[in-house]
């Protein structure tokens, strides 16, 4: 093995998993000092078992474990944690097997107490029935007294008390008492719902069940049962474990848990604040020389230092370190800037180059890139929302904007202001040194044409005019910035300025001689090889998409959007394949311009998009793609994040604006108390018929749930603040097996009820 130090490392790693494993956590749920003592004893035991110094008396194992209800199931869980700990400590596979096999020899000593005691109790129950046990319990009154004591203990125990709270507690207690009377030999017959149905939506783990048994065992002793009778009770209660414990909480990924527990945070792996500050410095410096970004980063010295500092602070927080940056400030700081996904991707591209040159491991660099994708919405939302509002206004006719700009005469005055600034601007004045008046007149006529005025422009096309002049994104941004300042100087209102700038933005590609497809496909090639080729070709892409959807449809965060019939799901999967084919440098089979309208009506957020990206990572791992290929694929798909999430972003922004400007609250607009009651009536008609949700709205508690929910919604929508006086949402839902899928289904039902 490598001596005692390696054994200590194995035990430390194993315990990092055990203390997070709900299947066996109960037996290790103790004070930190006792856990450390247990680790020391485990090390001594293993050292002796592996042929080292005998410092632990192995003969005590049976005596120590005899009173504990440890079964083969628990031992198997411990051995699983041990095996993974060996692997994570880089032990040879055959050696890890030898270790597990050797430790497994202690199984009989560990499980004997539980096996013998409970087997004897089972045989007594089978041969003599439960009549004697029922009598010892004191029959009906005795059991009721036991349940009273048990519930006092349950409500005081931090491990399980959240399951025993709320307005229906007395009803729960009565039903459980009736059930236990039947289990322990009483004549009362329980006629309630079966246990699997009751617990299907409650997140009870083995840890919770074992904690419940421990409290029950203690109270059995307190009401006078002898040890044999207590064992009989435990045997009877153990028969319902599988009906009570939620299956998903037994689906425990030991390797994933131990890896996460023993891996240093990304912030620490990078080298902390010092490294992050160096990265931010270098990224900023390169952005200043990148024509795509220069106009956004050229500031005075004090402003530059402030931005660098904030950039470093944000990155620190995003990768798990301390941060003094308030993320809430990011959106308003960028809202009025015309920053698009094109610019955001350019920053990420520079960041990746910097991290590569600083020899930051590719896996860590990829995680940094992914962590920063969350900033895309805050940085780009202002432009997205303003663009959408401007486009809606322009859809009514650009002639209205033309009139608000002062028509031809107004634009002529604005262009006088533009050129008075442009010919003196060090960044772009060299383009106007020859015949500035002629250029101004041509641009004015073209701009009048573009902004809704008379179509009188008869000159050359933009690409031909600008060919060979060396115009870059930087120069275009500078000129547009000057034009925006001139519009402000002319007293044009903000909405009209946005419309004008949005109407001119498409000219960028014409001036620079590139298409949107060029921008997308530029990301798909590295050193002349496309991502699709690096993946292994078209067949590998098909397999990748298959794996992607196998992962995605099982992910409760996005399952709602993929909860379709087989034919519809296959159609969606086909479109994703077609999109990725072109995006990854293969044949273009899908028009990326269709992405935004296809997703516009869906309430898709960054949360959902990130979940989809995680499914991509899982598919890449299953296909065993190289790490750099996976990272490049994610960067490409992130390019369309805003296309997918724009619909929700726009609707949310508009809803917030209406909420702030409306004199009436949403509660009043819904019809106050009567309207709220009508809405909830319709909502519950939908919910109780929804097979995805009706388990949460069972008949026994429906009236109570409905009353509380009506009061809560009234308060949320701006009704009386004193309306709701119940428990917090966290308390209410902490015990329920409710996922994002269920919440999305509920939101869908809310929308149907409102419509």
XYZ file of C-alpha atoms in Angstrom:
755
model
C 0.000 0.000 0.000
C 2.849 2.379 0.782
C 2.815 2.514 4.556
C 0.738 4.223 7.215
C 0.683 7.648 5.550
C -1.074 6.198 2.506
C -3.540 4.344 4.745
C -4.278 7.628 6.543
C -4.905 9.311 3.195
C -7.245 6.495 2.116
C -9.231 6.746 5.360
C -9.442 10.539 5.110
C -10.719 10.283 1.536
C -13.159 7.508 2.452
C -14.621 9.557 5.298
C -15.076 12.554 3.004
C -17.517 10.327 1.120
C -19.106 8.529 4.080
C -19.997 11.801 5.794
C -21.901 12.813 2.648
C -23.501 9.428 1.950
C -27.153 9.410 3.126
C -27.169 5.606 3.091
C -24.710 5.333 6.016
C -24.467 8.874 7.392
C -26.575 7.963 10.443
C -23.811 5.778 11.899
C -21.222 8.563 11.536
C -23.395 11.508 12.567
C -21.474 12.551 15.666
C -19.303 15.326 17.062
C -16.211 16.228 15.032
C -13.855 15.047 17.796
C -15.479 11.601 17.825
C -15.250 11.395 14.033
C -11.517 12.144 14.223
C -11.098 9.473 16.913
C -12.987 7.015 14.721
C -10.641 7.779 11.814
C -7.612 7.089 14.036
C -9.069 3.749 15.112
C -9.880 2.877 11.501
C -6.281 3.628 10.474
C -4.912 1.429 13.283
C -7.297 -1.380 12.339
C -6.381 -1.243 8.629
C -2.633 -0.984 9.278
C -2.819 -4.149 11.369
C -5.104 -5.857 8.868
C -2.659 -5.087 6.035
C 0.276 -6.642 7.899
C 1.613 -3.606 9.739
C 1.950 -3.049 13.515
C -0.985 -4.535 15.487
C -2.190 -1.548 17.524
C -5.924 -2.266 17.380
C -7.581 -5.276 19.007
C -9.683 -6.652 16.139
C -11.551 -8.942 18.542
C -13.463 -5.919 19.883
C -15.150 -5.244 16.520
C -18.020 -7.650 17.174
C -18.705 -6.307 20.673
C -18.598 -2.653 19.550
C -20.981 -3.188 16.632
C -23.321 -5.753 18.241
C -26.007 -3.280 19.440
C -26.011 -1.369 16.128
C -28.452 -2.196 13.336
C -25.766 -2.478 10.663
C -26.743 -4.707 7.744
C -24.962 -6.019 4.655
C -26.421 -3.048 2.765
C -24.525 -0.641 5.024
C -21.286 -2.638 4.796
C -21.545 -2.657 0.998
C -21.883 1.140 1.034
C -18.786 1.468 3.247
C -16.799 -0.856 0.974
C -17.900 1.147 -2.061
C -16.558 4.316 -0.425
C -13.320 2.482 0.448
C -12.827 1.245 -3.122
C -13.306 4.707 -4.600
C -10.962 6.193 -1.973
C -8.263 3.722 -3.045
C -8.731 4.681 -6.690
C -8.576 8.409 -5.920
C -5.314 7.791 -4.057
C -3.904 6.311 -7.279
C -3.642 2.748 -6.021
C -3.378 0.024 -8.617
C -6.763 -1.571 -9.437
C -5.651 -5.044 -8.358
C -4.306 -3.645 -5.070
C -7.594 -1.793 -4.475
C -9.441 -5.083 -5.034
C -7.147 -6.846 -2.544
C -7.802 -4.127 0.043
C -11.583 -4.321 -0.394
C -11.519 -8.119 -0.216
C -9.380 -8.057 2.935
C -11.569 -5.492 4.723
C -14.713 -7.379 3.685
C -13.610 -10.255 5.940
C -14.702 -8.131 8.887
C -18.283 -8.123 7.571
C -19.605 -10.939 9.845
C -18.205 -9.251 12.961
C -19.813 -5.926 12.031
C -23.242 -7.251 11.032
C -23.601 -10.168 13.482
C -25.401 -8.199 16.212
C -28.049 -6.904 13.861
C -28.348 -10.229 12.030
C -28.707 -12.369 15.175
C -30.945 -10.041 17.175
C -33.304 -9.229 14.346
C -33.416 -12.835 13.094
C -34.389 -14.047 16.574
C -36.993 -11.297 16.800
C -38.338 -12.227 13.373
C -38.662 -15.884 14.358
C -40.444 -14.969 17.594
C -42.871 -12.811 15.654
C -43.465 -15.516 13.045
C -44.051 -18.261 15.615
C -45.977 -16.389 18.304
C -47.474 -13.526 16.299
C -47.634 -9.956 17.570
C -50.202 -10.454 20.321
C -47.568 -10.570 23.059
C -45.883 -7.459 21.681
C -49.251 -5.681 21.484
C -49.884 -6.490 25.148
C -46.414 -5.284 26.204
C -47.065 -1.996 24.410
C -50.192 -1.529 26.487
C -52.509 -2.119 23.568
C -54.301 0.883 22.071
C -53.816 3.378 24.918
C -50.222 2.341 25.437
C -49.396 2.799 21.767
C -51.070 6.211 21.735
C -48.920 7.234 24.709
C -45.847 5.931 22.854
C -46.754 7.955 19.730
C -47.220 11.090 21.864
C -43.718 10.655 23.295
C -42.314 9.794 19.868
C -43.754 12.948 18.280
C -42.309 15.088 21.045
C -38.896 13.606 20.208
C -39.381 13.935 16.441
C -40.304 17.610 16.683
C -37.230 18.343 18.804
C -34.745 16.461 16.605
C -32.888 18.621 14.054
C -32.429 15.665 11.714
C -36.119 14.974 11.104
C -38.251 17.705 12.654
C -38.913 19.371 9.271
C -40.963 16.310 8.289
C -43.212 16.818 11.308
C -44.376 20.422 11.046
C -47.301 22.349 9.626
C -51.036 22.633 10.053
C -51.705 18.956 9.232
C -49.450 17.592 11.992
C -52.280 16.240 14.159
C -53.833 14.467 11.188
C -50.436 12.980 10.289
C -49.998 11.828 13.877
C -53.454 10.164 13.972
C -52.850 8.351 10.686
C -49.403 7.149 11.756
C -50.775 5.981 15.090
C -53.483 3.972 13.305
C -50.901 2.442 10.974
C -48.617 1.449 13.878
C -51.531 -0.131 15.741
C -52.065 -2.394 12.745
C -48.338 -3.166 12.401
C -47.878 -4.043 16.083
C -50.874 -6.379 16.332
C -53.881 -4.208 17.123
C -57.352 -4.872 15.764
C -57.654 -1.450 14.115
C -57.326 -1.585 10.338
C -55.474 1.199 8.559
C -57.429 2.315 5.466
C -55.354 5.320 4.350
C -53.125 5.643 1.298
C -50.308 3.128 0.916
C -46.829 4.137 2.110
C -45.151 4.392 -1.338
C -47.853 6.820 -2.497
C -47.636 8.909 0.684
C -43.839 9.189 0.516
C -43.441 9.433 -3.275
C -43.034 13.205 -3.081
C -41.188 13.359 0.251
C -37.391 13.351 0.341
C -36.833 10.731 3.045
C -33.346 9.183 2.949
C -31.923 6.194 4.822
C -30.368 8.734 7.188
C -33.805 10.112 8.063
C -35.299 6.631 8.390
C -32.469 5.471 10.664
C -32.864 8.631 12.754
C -36.593 7.898 13.076
C -35.825 4.319 14.169
C -33.319 5.554 16.748
C -35.900 7.860 18.320
C -38.540 5.129 18.204
C -36.136 2.650 19.846
C -35.431 5.124 22.647
C -39.127 5.757 23.285
C -39.892 2.012 23.230
C -37.433 1.718 26.108
C -38.993 4.697 27.887
C -42.464 3.067 27.844
C -41.053 -0.094 29.423
C -40.425 -2.546 26.583
C -37.706 -5.135 27.174
C -34.798 -5.477 24.680
C -36.354 -8.482 22.917
C -39.647 -6.642 22.386
C -37.773 -3.581 21.089
C -35.977 -5.801 18.567
C -39.352 -7.174 17.443
C -40.610 -3.618 16.918
C -37.509 -2.720 14.893
C -37.961 -5.822 12.723
C -41.545 -4.806 11.957
C -40.595 -1.196 11.203
C -37.677 -2.262 8.991
C -40.142 -3.986 6.648
C -41.397 -0.597 5.454
C -37.975 1.042 4.832
C -38.078 0.504 1.068
C -41.602 1.953 0.906
C -40.581 5.115 2.761
C -37.052 5.953 1.543
C -37.030 7.907 -1.728
C -35.287 5.845 -4.458
C -33.404 8.843 -5.872
C -31.606 9.317 -2.539
C -30.142 5.822 -2.835
C -28.830 6.565 -6.306
C -25.645 7.919 -4.762
C -22.580 8.632 -6.929
C -19.728 7.886 -4.512
C -16.947 8.816 -6.932
C -18.493 12.164 -7.814
C -19.022 13.041 -4.145
C -15.493 12.097 -3.068
C -13.881 13.881 -6.014
C -15.810 17.061 -5.220
C -15.027 16.821 -1.496
C -11.286 16.390 -2.040
C -10.714 18.811 -4.871
C -9.503 22.297 -4.079
C -11.812 25.098 -5.283
C -11.047 26.411 -8.759
C -9.996 29.739 -7.223
C -7.288 28.019 -5.163
C -6.158 25.775 -8.027
C -5.525 28.836 -10.187
C -3.410 30.483 -7.529
C -5.900 32.804 -5.874
C -6.247 36.566 -6.200
C -2.701 37.124 -7.457
C -3.190 34.923 -10.541
C -6.669 36.287 -11.233
C -5.355 39.858 -11.069
C -2.600 38.963 -13.546
C -5.175 37.395 -15.880
C -7.422 40.487 -15.692
C -4.449 42.794 -16.377
C -3.411 40.809 -19.442
C -6.959 40.444 -20.793
C -7.538 44.188 -20.488
C -4.243 44.970 -22.169
C -5.051 42.742 -25.132
C -8.605 44.074 -25.398
C -7.105 47.546 -25.876
C -5.375 46.332 -29.042
C -8.261 44.210 -30.335
C -10.281 46.111 -32.939
C -13.442 44.287 -31.887
C -13.198 45.646 -28.334
C -10.979 48.743 -28.245
C -13.804 51.258 -28.229
C -15.266 49.727 -25.056
C -11.959 49.552 -23.160
C -10.321 52.870 -24.092
C -10.783 54.951 -20.938
C -8.809 57.427 -18.867
C -6.164 56.011 -16.540
C -8.292 56.107 -13.376
C -11.227 54.444 -15.128
C -8.971 51.736 -16.566
C -7.681 50.820 -13.101
C -11.218 50.740 -11.731
C -12.447 48.421 -14.500
C -9.459 46.077 -14.099
C -10.072 45.881 -10.365
C -13.767 45.129 -10.824
C -12.991 42.568 -13.507
C -10.600 40.735 -11.164
C -13.101 40.918 -8.297
C -15.878 39.480 -10.440
C -13.715 36.617 -11.724
C -12.649 35.779 -8.153
C -16.262 35.482 -7.055
C -17.333 33.533 -10.146
C -14.718 30.810 -9.570
C -15.330 30.310 -5.873
C -13.119 32.898 -4.224
C -13.897 35.968 -2.103
C -15.225 38.974 -3.977
C -16.027 42.582 -3.162
C -17.882 43.011 -6.462
C -21.670 43.331 -6.267
C -23.037 41.350 -9.226
C -26.233 43.426 -9.035
C -24.177 46.373 -10.360
C -23.177 44.579 -13.567
C -26.427 44.924 -15.506
C -26.983 48.677 -14.948
C -23.282 49.372 -15.613
C -23.506 47.788 -19.086
C -27.144 48.511 -19.932
C -26.628 51.558 -22.152
C -23.589 50.104 -23.944
C -24.031 48.393 -27.292
C -22.338 45.165 -26.217
C -23.447 42.089 -28.146
C -22.613 38.391 -27.904
C -20.005 39.045 -30.611
C -18.114 41.338 -28.228
C -18.622 39.063 -25.225
C -17.224 36.098 -27.177
C -14.214 38.188 -28.174
C -13.406 38.783 -24.487
C -13.788 35.063 -23.710
C -11.520 34.251 -26.658
C -8.814 36.578 -25.317
C -9.262 35.143 -21.828
C -8.675 31.605 -23.132
C -5.544 32.703 -25.000
C -4.178 34.413 -21.891
C -4.808 31.381 -19.665
C -3.159 29.104 -22.234
C -0.043 31.285 -22.356
C 0.054 31.382 -18.546
C 0.131 27.548 -18.576
C -3.117 27.238 -16.637
C -4.273 23.600 -17.042
C -6.799 23.295 -19.868
C -9.453 21.729 -17.626
C -9.255 24.600 -15.145
C -9.194 27.166 -17.960
C -12.339 25.605 -19.428
C -14.056 25.858 -16.039
C -13.136 29.545 -15.799
C -14.625 30.184 -19.254
C -17.830 28.380 -18.289
C -18.079 30.194 -14.968
C -17.903 33.574 -16.702
C -20.657 32.707 -19.187
C -23.124 33.633 -16.456
C -22.154 37.282 -16.976
C -23.308 37.253 -20.604
C -26.918 38.102 -19.787
C -26.041 40.983 -17.451
C -23.556 42.419 -19.938
C -25.628 42.003 -23.111
C -29.213 42.422 -21.850
C -29.262 46.207 -22.250
C -28.452 46.002 -25.944
C -30.780 43.030 -26.456
C -33.775 44.701 -24.796
C -33.209 48.074 -26.422
C -32.753 46.389 -29.791
C -35.978 44.438 -29.444
C -37.985 47.501 -28.416
C -36.457 49.506 -31.263
C -37.232 46.743 -33.778
C -40.862 46.655 -32.672
C -41.087 50.390 -33.164
C -39.365 50.169 -36.552
C -41.776 47.413 -37.589
C -44.535 50.028 -37.495
C -42.618 51.970 -40.136
C -39.236 53.689 -40.112
C -40.874 56.837 -41.474
C -42.047 57.609 -37.918
C -38.452 57.503 -36.671
C -37.413 59.675 -39.617
C -39.911 62.339 -38.566
C -38.748 62.186 -34.927
C -35.168 62.742 -36.152
C -36.277 65.972 -37.845
C -36.450 64.468 -41.348
C -33.779 65.428 -43.908
C -33.135 68.876 -42.441
C -32.751 67.505 -38.930
C -30.365 64.775 -40.063
C -28.331 67.338 -42.016
C -27.839 69.342 -38.810
C -26.968 66.151 -36.935
C -24.372 65.241 -39.593
C -22.797 68.671 -39.254
C -22.284 67.826 -35.574
C -21.015 64.321 -36.443
C -18.381 65.599 -38.841
C -17.260 68.416 -36.599
C -16.318 65.666 -34.117
C -15.128 63.011 -36.609
C -12.582 65.171 -38.442
C -10.948 65.997 -35.103
C -11.088 62.503 -33.594
C -7.577 61.012 -33.503
C -9.001 57.503 -33.922
C -10.778 58.024 -37.266
C -9.946 61.468 -38.666
C -7.549 59.996 -41.252
C -10.525 58.541 -43.136
C -11.889 62.053 -43.741
C -8.743 63.986 -44.638
C -9.560 63.884 -48.362
C -12.807 65.510 -49.490
C -14.658 65.378 -46.169
C -17.601 67.389 -47.525
C -18.224 64.937 -50.373
C -18.001 61.966 -47.996
C -20.370 63.701 -45.567
C -22.917 64.391 -48.291
C -22.806 60.792 -49.531
C -23.150 59.428 -46.008
C -26.024 61.804 -45.262
C -28.009 60.691 -48.314
C -27.329 57.031 -47.511
C -28.287 57.504 -43.842
C -31.521 59.323 -44.753
C -32.295 56.351 -46.991
C -31.485 53.922 -44.146
C -33.457 55.753 -41.439
C -36.805 55.950 -43.217
C -36.382 58.933 -45.521
C -36.588 59.223 -49.330
C -34.739 56.464 -51.213
C -32.455 58.716 -53.255
C -29.078 57.034 -52.707
C -27.547 55.872 -56.016
C -23.898 55.401 -55.053
C -21.707 52.306 -54.843
C -22.404 49.520 -52.358
C -20.761 49.828 -48.950
C -18.310 46.945 -49.375
C -16.947 48.445 -52.594
C -16.617 51.900 -51.015
C -14.695 50.692 -47.960
C -12.575 48.027 -49.634
C -8.889 48.606 -48.942
C -9.429 51.434 -46.448
C -8.544 49.295 -43.446
C -11.800 49.953 -41.609
C -12.199 47.689 -38.568
C -14.822 47.116 -35.879
C -12.960 49.668 -33.789
C -13.387 52.410 -36.375
C -17.028 51.500 -36.950
C -17.716 51.614 -33.191
C -15.985 54.995 -32.920
C -18.091 56.490 -35.718
C -21.339 55.036 -34.320
C -20.393 56.385 -30.885
C -19.915 59.867 -32.360
C -23.241 59.594 -34.191
C -24.949 58.640 -30.910
C -23.443 61.653 -29.118
C -24.597 63.914 -31.945
C -28.143 62.576 -31.616
C -28.046 63.300 -27.890
C -26.666 66.772 -28.563
C -29.554 67.413 -30.951
C -32.027 66.624 -28.172
C -33.312 63.369 -29.672
C -35.031 61.199 -27.037
C -33.372 57.937 -25.957
C -35.863 55.559 -27.590
C -35.401 57.187 -30.991
C -31.609 57.146 -30.592
C -31.797 53.397 -29.959
C -33.940 52.949 -33.073
C -31.458 54.887 -35.195
C -28.414 52.995 -33.913
C -30.186 49.644 -34.295
C -31.121 50.533 -37.875
C -27.459 51.311 -38.637
C -25.883 48.305 -36.842
C -26.496 45.841 -39.750
C -24.259 48.074 -41.901
C -21.250 46.848 -39.886
C -21.007 43.604 -41.832
C -21.488 45.398 -45.173
C -18.728 47.881 -44.354
C -16.331 45.210 -43.076
C -17.181 42.629 -45.728
C -18.281 39.732 -43.567
C -21.481 37.802 -42.857
C -22.999 36.526 -39.628
C -22.238 33.018 -40.854
C -18.565 34.002 -41.213
C -18.515 35.102 -37.560
C -20.087 31.861 -36.404
C -17.919 29.551 -38.499
C -14.703 31.369 -37.566
C -15.115 29.822 -34.125
C -15.497 26.343 -35.601
C -11.969 26.020 -36.994
C -8.671 25.680 -35.175
C -5.488 25.419 -37.223
C -7.583 24.633 -40.280
C -9.480 21.728 -38.715
C -13.172 21.953 -37.866
C -14.686 20.895 -34.560
C -16.816 18.286 -36.327
C -13.676 16.702 -37.808
C -11.923 16.809 -34.439
C -14.953 15.017 -32.979
C -14.567 12.207 -35.494
C -16.876 13.288 -38.299
C -20.600 13.299 -38.940
C -21.307 9.882 -37.419
C -19.647 10.943 -34.183
C -21.779 14.095 -34.156
C -24.937 11.988 -34.502
C -23.830 9.811 -31.586
C -22.929 12.917 -29.592
C -26.445 14.334 -30.076
C -27.962 10.961 -29.078
C -25.927 10.960 -25.851
C -26.764 14.639 -25.312
C -30.495 13.964 -25.383
C -30.233 10.852 -23.248
C -28.713 13.084 -20.575
C -30.969 16.108 -21.154
C -34.339 14.317 -21.013
C -33.409 12.901 -17.612
C -32.333 16.267 -16.191
C -35.165 17.736 -14.124
C -33.855 21.255 -14.749
C -34.782 21.077 -18.469
C -37.001 18.004 -18.641
C -40.158 20.122 -18.941
C -39.035 21.527 -22.302
C -38.234 18.038 -23.626
C -41.290 16.307 -22.169
C -42.727 15.602 -25.626
C -44.003 12.653 -27.605
C -41.395 10.452 -29.345
C -42.024 11.999 -32.774
C -41.731 15.598 -31.528
C -38.637 14.831 -29.466
C -37.011 13.162 -32.455
C -37.762 16.250 -34.541
C -36.161 18.549 -31.935
C -33.123 16.270 -31.719
C -32.779 16.345 -35.510
C -32.797 20.154 -35.543
C -30.112 20.273 -32.851
C -27.982 17.913 -34.943
C -28.532 20.108 -38.022
C -27.601 23.264 -36.114
C -24.470 21.722 -34.591
C -23.378 20.394 -37.984
C -23.015 23.925 -39.366
C -21.856 25.494 -36.108
C -19.064 22.917 -35.768
C -17.766 23.541 -39.294
C -19.671 20.855 -41.204
C -22.471 21.219 -43.770
C -24.875 24.048 -42.910
C -28.286 22.407 -42.500
C -30.028 24.865 -40.177
C -30.504 28.618 -40.442
C -29.185 30.034 -37.177
C -31.469 33.049 -37.669
C -34.373 30.726 -36.784
C -33.050 30.099 -33.264
C -34.429 33.268 -31.698
C -38.017 32.991 -33.027
C -38.070 29.256 -32.233
C -37.265 29.897 -28.563
C -38.804 33.335 -28.109
C -42.051 32.217 -26.485
C -40.355 29.845 -24.044
C -39.340 30.875 -20.539
C -35.741 29.778 -21.035
C -33.117 31.403 -18.830
C -29.363 31.066 -18.300
C -30.181 28.420 -15.701
C -31.761 26.203 -18.361
C -29.062 26.958 -20.932
C -26.323 25.998 -18.467
C -28.125 22.723 -17.737
C -28.140 21.973 -21.478
C -24.406 22.696 -21.624
C -23.864 20.255 -18.744
C -25.687 17.626 -20.801
C -23.252 18.428 -23.631
C -20.310 17.865 -21.275
C -21.789 14.527 -20.171
C -22.231 13.500 -23.823
C -18.648 14.504 -24.625
C -17.354 12.422 -21.712
C -19.424 9.438 -22.830
C -17.994 9.808 -26.336
C -14.508 10.272 -24.795
C -13.861 13.498 -26.702
C -10.602 15.346 -25.980
C -10.986 18.109 -23.407
C -10.035 20.887 -25.837
C -12.672 19.740 -28.359
C -15.343 19.781 -25.653
C -14.285 23.259 -24.553
C -14.369 24.617 -28.122
C -17.803 23.048 -28.698
C -19.153 24.756 -25.576
C -17.703 28.119 -26.627
C -19.448 27.809 -30.004
C -22.825 26.876 -28.533
C -22.532 29.653 -25.946
C -22.521 32.035 -28.917
C -26.291 31.533 -29.292
C -27.115 31.772 -25.587
C -28.777 35.159 -26.017
C -30.794 33.939 -29.026
C -32.258 31.207 -26.833
C -32.875 33.326 -23.723
C -33.830 36.672 -25.307
C -37.582 36.014 -25.325
C -37.745 35.554 -21.573
C -35.298 38.415 -20.926
C -37.422 40.827 -22.963
C -40.718 39.791 -21.398
C -39.260 39.964 -17.894
C -37.789 43.413 -18.545
C -41.076 44.702 -19.938
C -43.009 43.183 -17.033
C -40.689 44.892 -14.536
C -41.113 48.225 -16.301
C -44.898 47.893 -16.309
C -44.829 46.926 -12.647
C -42.871 50.079 -11.812
C -44.967 52.418 -13.961
C -48.474 51.082 -13.293
C -50.383 52.854 -10.556
C -52.427 49.718 -9.826
C -50.754 46.654 -8.327
C -50.932 43.340 -10.118
C -53.274 42.208 -7.347
C -55.688 45.028 -8.219
C -55.399 44.383 -11.957
C -56.299 40.740 -11.334
C -59.474 41.847 -9.594
C -58.363 42.036 -5.948
C -59.816 39.406 -3.600
C -62.596 38.195 -5.921
C -60.258 38.067 -8.898
C -57.625 36.161 -6.918
C -60.206 33.608 -5.813
C -61.412 33.160 -9.406
C -57.827 32.725 -10.597
C -57.027 30.135 -7.901
C -60.298 28.301 -8.706
C -59.202 27.971 -12.322
C -55.639 27.094 -11.294
C -56.765 24.244 -9.079
C -59.081 22.898 -11.771
C -55.976 22.572 -13.943
C -53.558 21.354 -11.254
C -55.677 18.525 -9.846
C -56.049 17.112 -13.376
C -52.341 17.436 -14.139
C -50.842 13.961 -13.669
C -47.394 15.492 -13.355
C -48.408 17.449 -10.246
C -51.563 16.106 -8.630
C -49.607 13.945 -6.161
C -48.577 17.196 -4.475
C -52.207 18.289 -4.220
C -53.824 15.265 -2.576
C -57.387 15.494 -1.351
C -56.512 15.186 2.353
C -54.543 18.443 2.398
C -55.998 20.231 -0.622
C -58.117 22.770 1.273
C -55.216 23.766 3.543
C -52.735 24.019 0.648
C -55.191 26.042 -1.399
C -55.917 28.522 1.376
C -52.233 29.098 2.122
C -51.330 29.377 -1.542
C -54.123 31.886 -2.224
C -52.938 34.078 0.640
C -49.303 33.818 -0.437
C -50.030 34.665 -4.095
C -52.188 37.615 -3.046
C -49.226 38.997 -1.091
C -46.761 38.347 -3.938
C -49.017 40.148 -6.425
C -49.179 43.263 -4.252
C -52.145 42.520 -2.028
C -52.321 43.106 1.733
C -48.891 42.422 3.256
C -50.507 40.809 6.297
C -52.428 38.306 4.179
C -50.029 35.367 4.470
C -48.847 34.230 7.902
C -47.742 30.676 7.167
C -44.328 29.029 7.097
C -41.628 30.093 4.649
C -41.533 28.420 1.245
C -38.219 26.802 2.202
C -39.761 25.174 5.269
C -42.855 23.985 3.420
C -41.001 22.450 0.496
C -37.848 21.204 2.252
C -39.340 17.739 2.737
C -40.946 17.441 -0.712
C -39.358 15.665 -3.639
C -40.068 18.636 -5.884
C -37.796 19.406 -8.814
C -37.497 22.159 -11.402
C -39.595 19.952 -13.668
C -42.524 20.139 -11.263
C -42.103 23.889 -10.786
C -42.032 24.443 -14.564
C -45.198 22.337 -14.888
C -46.846 24.435 -12.167
C -45.866 27.680 -13.926
C -47.372 26.287 -17.121
C -50.620 25.557 -15.280
C -50.580 29.087 -13.812
C -50.271 30.489 -17.332
C -53.192 28.353 -18.536
C -55.334 29.473 -15.614
C -54.551 33.151 -16.247
C -55.344 32.823 -19.943
